[in-house]
Amino acid sequence: MSSVLSSIFGSRIFYNWRMARRGWPYLVGCLLAAGAAGAFAAIARNSAHPAPFGLSRPEGLAGFVLLALVSGFLWWRFSSLQDEMFHRIQNYSYGWGAAVTVAVLIVWGIANGATLAPSIDPFAPLIVFAVIKGFFWTRATRKWL
Amino acid sequence: MAVTSHLRELRGERGLTQEGLAELAGVSRQTINSIETGRFEPSLSLALVLAHLFGTPVERIFALPE
């Protein structure tokens, strides 16, 4: 959810609204699925309180995984209707975002092993990736647009 | 190696706006602008689409520097 939102609101993803209108139902579906995935993620990691909606943590995790996959699929369908500039920006930001996220997590893991940092929250990689990807998305739009 | 683009000249000769050319080519206006200013090199398929739209060989639009 935060990854998609940061792409849309945190940078110039829609540098052309005419292009963005192509496949907008996919985008709306993607946002709805990402939001629902976030709600399931909250259920999956909430151990201190009674589970909302009567769902267990494994069910919350299953719902998160399923809806995250649906959201990703719908984003892919939306993306496939955009032009090659969009794809170049997307490939650049996702590629660098993934690489730097892995590097950050490796350093975090080593620091945790040396008791210099707290343990990694299961959902922390998603947040780290969203922030870094948003940075590189903005960098790409400034580079090529 | 940067590719030299003559897209702006050709577009001017045809009296097309960036927006109009973008519409015909199926890309955004910013993509056309980035190609014209040399910040972005188009894919082979987009280069061929542009050549087809102008009715000219692709090497008249894009060329390697002398």
PDB file of C-alpha atoms in Angstrom:
ATOM      1  CA  MET A   1       0.000   0.000   0.000  1.00  0.00           C
ATOM      2  CA  SER A   2       2.603   2.525   1.085  1.00  0.00           C
ATOM      3  CA  SER A   3       4.766   1.494  -1.859  1.00  0.00           C
ATOM      4  CA  VAL A   4       2.024   2.256  -4.352  1.00  0.00           C
ATOM      5  CA  LEU A   5       0.959   5.450  -2.589  1.00  0.00           C
ATOM      6  CA  SER A   6       4.514   6.755  -2.429  1.00  0.00           C
ATOM      7  CA  SER A   7       4.848   6.127  -6.150  1.00  0.00           C
ATOM      8  CA  ILE A   8       1.694   8.052  -6.906  1.00  0.00           C
ATOM      9  CA  PHE A   9       1.771  10.936  -4.466  1.00  0.00           C
ATOM     10  CA  GLY A  10       5.443  11.155  -3.541  1.00  0.00           C
ATOM     11  CA  SER A  11       6.748  11.612  -7.058  1.00  0.00           C
ATOM     12  CA  ARG A  12       5.734  12.547 -10.564  1.00  0.00           C
ATOM     13  CA  ILE A  13       4.355   9.185 -11.561  1.00  0.00           C
ATOM     14  CA  PHE A  14       1.560  10.709 -13.598  1.00  0.00           C
ATOM     15  CA  TYR A  15       3.656  13.019 -15.683  1.00  0.00           C
ATOM     16  CA  ASN A  16       0.977  12.661 -18.328  1.00  0.00           C
ATOM     17  CA  TRP A  17      -2.651  12.298 -17.304  1.00  0.00           C
ATOM     18  CA  ARG A  18      -3.764  11.205 -20.763  1.00  0.00           C
ATOM     19  CA  MET A  19      -1.448   8.220 -20.496  1.00  0.00           C
ATOM     20  CA  ALA A  20      -2.464   7.535 -16.913  1.00  0.00           C
ATOM     21  CA  ARG A  21      -6.127   7.306 -17.901  1.00  0.00           C
ATOM     22  CA  ARG A  22      -5.313   4.186 -19.871  1.00  0.00           C
ATOM     23  CA  GLY A  23      -6.297   1.259 -17.725  1.00  0.00           C
ATOM     24  CA  TRP A  24      -7.449   3.309 -14.761  1.00  0.00           C
ATOM     25  CA  PRO A  25      -9.737   0.481 -13.496  1.00  0.00           C
ATOM     26  CA  TYR A  26      -6.587  -1.600 -13.002  1.00  0.00           C
ATOM     27  CA  LEU A  27      -5.058   1.224 -10.976  1.00  0.00           C
ATOM     28  CA  VAL A  28      -8.152   1.649  -8.805  1.00  0.00           C
ATOM     29  CA  GLY A  29      -8.298  -2.108  -8.232  1.00  0.00           C
ATOM     30  CA  CYS A  30      -4.600  -2.136  -7.395  1.00  0.00           C
ATOM     31  CA  LEU A  31      -5.040   0.583  -4.765  1.00  0.00           C
ATOM     32  CA  LEU A  32      -8.064  -1.132  -3.212  1.00  0.00           C
ATOM     33  CA  ALA A  33      -6.247  -4.485  -3.074  1.00  0.00           C
ATOM     34  CA  ALA A  34      -3.126  -2.822  -1.606  1.00  0.00           C
ATOM     35  CA  GLY A  35      -5.233  -1.115   1.071  1.00  0.00           C
ATOM     36  CA  ALA A  36      -6.943  -4.361   1.981  1.00  0.00           C
ATOM     37  CA  ALA A  37      -3.555  -6.116   2.047  1.00  0.00           C
ATOM     38  CA  GLY A  38      -2.382  -3.501   4.540  1.00  0.00           C
ATOM     39  CA  ALA A  39      -5.374  -4.266   6.775  1.00  0.00           C
ATOM     40  CA  PHE A  40      -4.611  -7.988   6.642  1.00  0.00           C
ATOM     41  CA  ALA A  41      -0.957  -7.243   7.407  1.00  0.00           C
ATOM     42  CA  ALA A  42      -2.069  -5.410  10.542  1.00  0.00           C
ATOM     43  CA  ILE A  43      -4.089  -8.475  11.587  1.00  0.00           C
ATOM     44  CA  ALA A  44      -1.163 -10.804  10.848  1.00  0.00           C
ATOM     45  CA  ARG A  45       1.303  -8.913  13.057  1.00  0.00           C
ATOM     46  CA  ASN A  46      -1.077  -7.978  15.877  1.00  0.00           C
ATOM     47  CA  SER A  47      -0.469 -10.402  18.711  1.00  0.00           C
ATOM     48  CA  ALA A  48      -1.304  -8.187  21.680  1.00  0.00           C
ATOM     49  CA  HIS A  49      -4.994  -7.610  20.962  1.00  0.00           C
ATOM     50  CA  PRO A  50      -7.931  -9.814  19.980  1.00  0.00           C
ATOM     51  CA  ALA A  51      -7.882 -10.430  16.242  1.00  0.00           C
ATOM     52  CA  PRO A  52     -10.207  -8.033  14.358  1.00  0.00           C
ATOM     53  CA  PHE A  53     -13.041  -9.472  12.255  1.00  0.00           C
ATOM     54  CA  GLY A  54     -12.577 -12.821  13.980  1.00  0.00           C
ATOM     55  CA  LEU A  55      -9.573 -13.656  11.828  1.00  0.00           C
ATOM     56  CA  SER A  56      -6.566 -15.544  13.129  1.00  0.00           C
ATOM     57  CA  ARG A  57      -3.005 -14.401  12.440  1.00  0.00           C
ATOM     58  CA  PRO A  58      -2.391 -17.153   9.830  1.00  0.00           C
ATOM     59  CA  GLU A  59      -5.583 -16.088   8.070  1.00  0.00           C
ATOM     60  CA  GLY A  60      -4.407 -12.486   8.187  1.00  0.00           C
ATOM     61  CA  LEU A  61      -1.075 -13.490   6.696  1.00  0.00           C
ATOM     62  CA  ALA A  62      -2.772 -15.536   3.971  1.00  0.00           C
ATOM     63  CA  GLY A  63      -5.051 -12.607   3.159  1.00  0.00           C
ATOM     64  CA  PHE A  64      -2.080 -10.253   3.007  1.00  0.00           C
ATOM     65  CA  VAL A  65      -0.143 -12.507   0.627  1.00  0.00           C
ATOM     66  CA  LEU A  66      -3.159 -13.094  -1.626  1.00  0.00           C
ATOM     67  CA  LEU A  67      -4.144  -9.425  -1.840  1.00  0.00           C
ATOM     68  CA  ALA A  68      -0.548  -8.281  -2.305  1.00  0.00           C
ATOM     69  CA  LEU A  69      -0.315 -10.649  -5.277  1.00  0.00           C
ATOM     70  CA  VAL A  70      -3.616  -9.347  -6.669  1.00  0.00           C
ATOM     71  CA  SER A  71      -2.413  -5.761  -6.208  1.00  0.00           C
ATOM     72  CA  GLY A  72       0.869  -6.542  -7.961  1.00  0.00           C
ATOM     73  CA  PHE A  73      -0.936  -8.226 -10.844  1.00  0.00           C
ATOM     74  CA  LEU A  74      -3.252  -5.240 -11.317  1.00  0.00           C
ATOM     75  CA  TRP A  75      -0.291  -2.827 -11.197  1.00  0.00           C
ATOM     76  CA  TRP A  76       1.426  -4.931 -13.887  1.00  0.00           C
ATOM     77  CA  ARG A  77      -1.712  -4.706 -16.071  1.00  0.00           C
ATOM     78  CA  PHE A  78      -1.870  -0.935 -15.542  1.00  0.00           C
ATOM     79  CA  SER A  79       1.850  -0.558 -16.240  1.00  0.00           C
ATOM     80  CA  SER A  80       1.586  -2.544 -19.468  1.00  0.00           C
ATOM     81  CA  LEU A  81      -0.684   0.181 -20.875  1.00  0.00           C
ATOM     82  CA  GLN A  82       1.814   2.995 -20.250  1.00  0.00           C
ATOM     83  CA  ASP A  83       4.586   4.157 -22.577  1.00  0.00           C
ATOM     84  CA  GLU A  84       8.265   3.237 -22.648  1.00  0.00           C
ATOM     85  CA  MET A  85       9.335   6.268 -20.623  1.00  0.00           C
ATOM     86  CA  PHE A  86       7.103   5.037 -17.800  1.00  0.00           C
ATOM     87  CA  HIS A  87       8.648   1.580 -18.079  1.00  0.00           C
ATOM     88  CA  ARG A  88      12.175   2.964 -18.052  1.00  0.00           C
ATOM     89  CA  ILE A  89      11.444   4.981 -14.912  1.00  0.00           C
ATOM     90  CA  GLN A  90       9.713   1.998 -13.329  1.00  0.00           C
ATOM     91  CA  ASN A  91      12.553  -0.423 -14.160  1.00  0.00           C
ATOM     92  CA  TYR A  92      15.153   2.013 -12.878  1.00  0.00           C
ATOM     93  CA  SER A  93      13.372   2.716  -9.600  1.00  0.00           C
ATOM     94  CA  TYR A  94      12.354  -0.886  -8.890  1.00  0.00           C
ATOM     95  CA  GLY A  95      15.803  -2.216  -9.799  1.00  0.00           C
ATOM     96  CA  TRP A  96      17.742   0.240  -7.667  1.00  0.00           C
ATOM     97  CA  GLY A  97      15.069   0.083  -4.960  1.00  0.00           C
ATOM     98  CA  ALA A  98      15.430  -3.691  -4.684  1.00  0.00           C
ATOM     99  CA  ALA A  99      19.247  -3.618  -4.743  1.00  0.00           C
ATOM    100  CA  VAL A 100      19.587  -0.912  -2.096  1.00  0.00           C
ATOM    101  CA  THR A 101      16.883  -2.543   0.058  1.00  0.00           C
ATOM    102  CA  VAL A 102      18.832  -5.810   0.071  1.00  0.00           C
ATOM    103  CA  ALA A 103      22.008  -3.911   1.009  1.00  0.00           C
ATOM    104  CA  VAL A 104      20.205  -2.094   3.845  1.00  0.00           C
ATOM    105  CA  LEU A 105      18.745  -5.356   5.170  1.00  0.00           C
ATOM    106  CA  ILE A 106      22.144  -7.088   5.035  1.00  0.00           C
ATOM    107  CA  VAL A 107      23.730  -4.248   7.014  1.00  0.00           C
ATOM    108  CA  TRP A 108      20.768  -4.249   9.405  1.00  0.00           C
ATOM    109  CA  GLY A 109      21.089  -8.016   9.884  1.00  0.00           C
ATOM    110  CA  ILE A 110      24.834  -7.782  10.568  1.00  0.00           C
ATOM    111  CA  ALA A 111      24.236  -4.901  12.994  1.00  0.00           C
ATOM    112  CA  ASN A 112      21.546  -6.968  14.706  1.00  0.00           C
ATOM    113  CA  GLY A 113      23.937  -9.906  14.994  1.00  0.00           C
ATOM    114  CA  ALA A 114      26.420  -7.597  16.690  1.00  0.00           C
ATOM    115  CA  THR A 115      23.601  -6.363  18.996  1.00  0.00           C
ATOM    116  CA  LEU A 116      23.966  -2.869  17.559  1.00  0.00           C
ATOM    117  CA  ALA A 117      20.428  -2.766  16.080  1.00  0.00           C
ATOM    118  CA  PRO A 118      17.013  -4.210  16.968  1.00  0.00           C
ATOM    119  CA  SER A 119      15.726  -7.284  15.140  1.00  0.00           C
ATOM    120  CA  ILE A 120      14.090  -6.741  11.765  1.00  0.00           C
ATOM    121  CA  ASP A 121      10.319  -6.426  11.819  1.00  0.00           C
ATOM    122  CA  PRO A 122       8.764  -8.853   9.278  1.00  0.00           C
ATOM    123  CA  PHE A 123       7.133  -5.975   7.399  1.00  0.00           C
ATOM    124  CA  ALA A 124      10.130  -3.619   7.615  1.00  0.00           C
ATOM    125  CA  PRO A 125      11.502  -4.677   4.201  1.00  0.00           C
ATOM    126  CA  LEU A 126       8.271  -3.471   2.559  1.00  0.00           C
ATOM    127  CA  ILE A 127       8.543  -0.051   4.161  1.00  0.00           C
ATOM    128  CA  VAL A 128      12.272   0.237   3.427  1.00  0.00           C
ATOM    129  CA  PHE A 129      11.665  -0.761  -0.196  1.00  0.00           C
ATOM    130  CA  ALA A 130       8.781   1.727  -0.560  1.00  0.00           C
ATOM    131  CA  VAL A 131      10.889   4.631   0.688  1.00  0.00           C
ATOM    132  CA  ILE A 132      13.971   3.771  -1.387  1.00  0.00           C
ATOM    133  CA  LYS A 133      11.936   3.040  -4.505  1.00  0.00           C
ATOM    134  CA  GLY A 134      10.148   6.391  -4.115  1.00  0.00           C
ATOM    135  CA  PHE A 135      13.526   8.121  -3.932  1.00  0.00           C
ATOM    136  CA  PHE A 136      14.793   6.485  -7.118  1.00  0.00           C
ATOM    137  CA  TRP A 137      11.470   7.106  -8.901  1.00  0.00           C
ATOM    138  CA  THR A 138      11.796  10.815  -8.213  1.00  0.00           C
ATOM    139  CA  ARG A 139      15.451  10.714  -9.276  1.00  0.00           C
ATOM    140  CA  ALA A 140      14.519   9.018 -12.552  1.00  0.00           C
ATOM    141  CA  THR A 141      11.826  11.557 -13.411  1.00  0.00           C
ATOM    142  CA  ARG A 142      14.276  14.387 -12.790  1.00  0.00           C
ATOM    143  CA  LYS A 143      16.856  12.618 -14.928  1.00  0.00           C
ATOM    144  CA  TRP A 144      14.726  11.874 -17.976  1.00  0.00           C
ATOM    145  CA  LEU A 145      11.790  14.286 -17.908  1.00  0.00           C
TER     146      LEU A 145
ATOM    147  CA  MET B   1      27.359   6.671 -27.338  1.00  0.00           C
ATOM    148  CA  ALA B   2      24.721   9.382 -27.567  1.00  0.00           C
ATOM    149  CA  VAL B   3      22.409   9.326 -30.569  1.00  0.00           C
ATOM    150  CA  THR B   4      21.748  12.548 -32.435  1.00  0.00           C
ATOM    151  CA  SER B   5      18.058  13.289 -32.923  1.00  0.00           C
ATOM    152  CA  HIS B   6      16.546  15.368 -35.691  1.00  0.00           C
ATOM    153  CA  LEU B   7      13.046  14.856 -34.392  1.00  0.00           C
ATOM    154  CA  ARG B   8      12.456  18.506 -33.522  1.00  0.00           C
ATOM    155  CA  GLU B   9      13.352  19.683 -37.036  1.00  0.00           C
ATOM    156  CA  LEU B  10      11.171  17.068 -38.710  1.00  0.00           C
ATOM    157  CA  ARG B  11       8.273  17.824 -36.393  1.00  0.00           C
ATOM    158  CA  GLY B  12       8.641  21.538 -37.149  1.00  0.00           C
ATOM    159  CA  GLU B  13       8.627  20.867 -40.893  1.00  0.00           C
ATOM    160  CA  ARG B  14       5.339  18.988 -40.536  1.00  0.00           C
ATOM    161  CA  GLY B  15       3.831  21.673 -38.302  1.00  0.00           C
ATOM    162  CA  LEU B  16       3.168  19.200 -35.511  1.00  0.00           C
ATOM    163  CA  THR B  17       3.129  20.023 -31.817  1.00  0.00           C
ATOM    164  CA  GLN B  18       4.821  17.739 -29.298  1.00  0.00           C
ATOM    165  CA  GLU B  19       1.382  16.851 -27.978  1.00  0.00           C
ATOM    166  CA  GLY B  20       0.100  16.048 -31.451  1.00  0.00           C
ATOM    167  CA  LEU B  21       3.077  13.851 -32.284  1.00  0.00           C
ATOM    168  CA  ALA B  22       2.818  12.116 -28.909  1.00  0.00           C
ATOM    169  CA  GLU B  23      -0.836  11.351 -29.618  1.00  0.00           C
ATOM    170  CA  LEU B  24       0.022   9.846 -33.001  1.00  0.00           C
ATOM    171  CA  ALA B  25       2.936   7.807 -31.609  1.00  0.00           C
ATOM    172  CA  GLY B  26       1.038   6.602 -28.536  1.00  0.00           C
ATOM    173  CA  VAL B  27       3.454   8.061 -26.004  1.00  0.00           C
ATOM    174  CA  SER B  28       3.436  11.017 -23.614  1.00  0.00           C
ATOM    175  CA  ARG B  29       4.384  14.568 -24.626  1.00  0.00           C
ATOM    176  CA  GLN B  30       7.214  14.405 -22.100  1.00  0.00           C
ATOM    177  CA  THR B  31       8.646  11.383 -23.896  1.00  0.00           C
ATOM    178  CA  ILE B  32       8.755  13.332 -27.179  1.00  0.00           C
ATOM    179  CA  ASN B  33      10.315  16.301 -25.395  1.00  0.00           C
ATOM    180  CA  SER B  34      12.959  14.105 -23.748  1.00  0.00           C
ATOM    181  CA  ILE B  35      13.877  12.537 -27.102  1.00  0.00           C
ATOM    182  CA  GLU B  36      14.191  15.959 -28.723  1.00  0.00           C
ATOM    183  CA  THR B  37      16.416  17.306 -25.966  1.00  0.00           C
ATOM    184  CA  GLY B  38      18.627  14.203 -26.039  1.00  0.00           C
ATOM    185  CA  ARG B  39      17.853  13.069 -22.499  1.00  0.00           C
ATOM    186  CA  PHE B  40      16.141   9.901 -23.671  1.00  0.00           C
ATOM    187  CA  GLU B  41      16.948   7.477 -26.476  1.00  0.00           C
ATOM    188  CA  PRO B  42      13.828   5.731 -27.749  1.00  0.00           C
ATOM    189  CA  SER B  43      13.489   2.011 -28.282  1.00  0.00           C
ATOM    190  CA  LEU B  44      13.865   0.617 -31.794  1.00  0.00           C
ATOM    191  CA  SER B  45      10.104   0.087 -32.020  1.00  0.00           C
ATOM    192  CA  LEU B  46       9.331   3.714 -31.101  1.00  0.00           C
ATOM    193  CA  ALA B  47      12.010   4.953 -33.510  1.00  0.00           C
ATOM    194  CA  LEU B  48      10.398   2.903 -36.281  1.00  0.00           C
ATOM    195  CA  VAL B  49       6.935   4.220 -35.368  1.00  0.00           C
ATOM    196  CA  LEU B  50       8.239   7.795 -35.619  1.00  0.00           C
ATOM    197  CA  ALA B  51       9.930   7.024 -38.948  1.00  0.00           C
ATOM    198  CA  HIS B  52       6.690   5.550 -40.231  1.00  0.00           C
ATOM    199  CA  LEU B  53       4.711   8.601 -39.087  1.00  0.00           C
ATOM    200  CA  PHE B  54       7.096  10.949 -40.905  1.00  0.00           C
ATOM    201  CA  GLY B  55       7.385   8.650 -43.930  1.00  0.00           C
ATOM    202  CA  THR B  56      11.153   8.785 -43.757  1.00  0.00           C
ATOM    203  CA  PRO B  57      14.004   6.346 -43.041  1.00  0.00           C
ATOM    204  CA  VAL B  58      14.767   6.008 -39.353  1.00  0.00           C
ATOM    205  CA  GLU B  59      18.371   7.129 -39.906  1.00  0.00           C
ATOM    206  CA  ARG B  60      17.086  10.519 -41.037  1.00  0.00           C
ATOM    207  CA  ILE B  61      15.617  11.019 -37.574  1.00  0.00           C
ATOM    208  CA  PHE B  62      18.288   9.358 -35.457  1.00  0.00           C
ATOM    209  CA  ALA B  63      21.961   9.045 -36.261  1.00  0.00           C
ATOM    210  CA  LEU B  64      25.238   8.263 -34.579  1.00  0.00           C
ATOM    211  CA  PRO B  65      27.368  11.345 -33.952  1.00  0.00           C
ATOM    212  CA  GLU B  66      29.890  12.209 -36.698  1.00  0.00           C
TER     213      GLU B  66
END
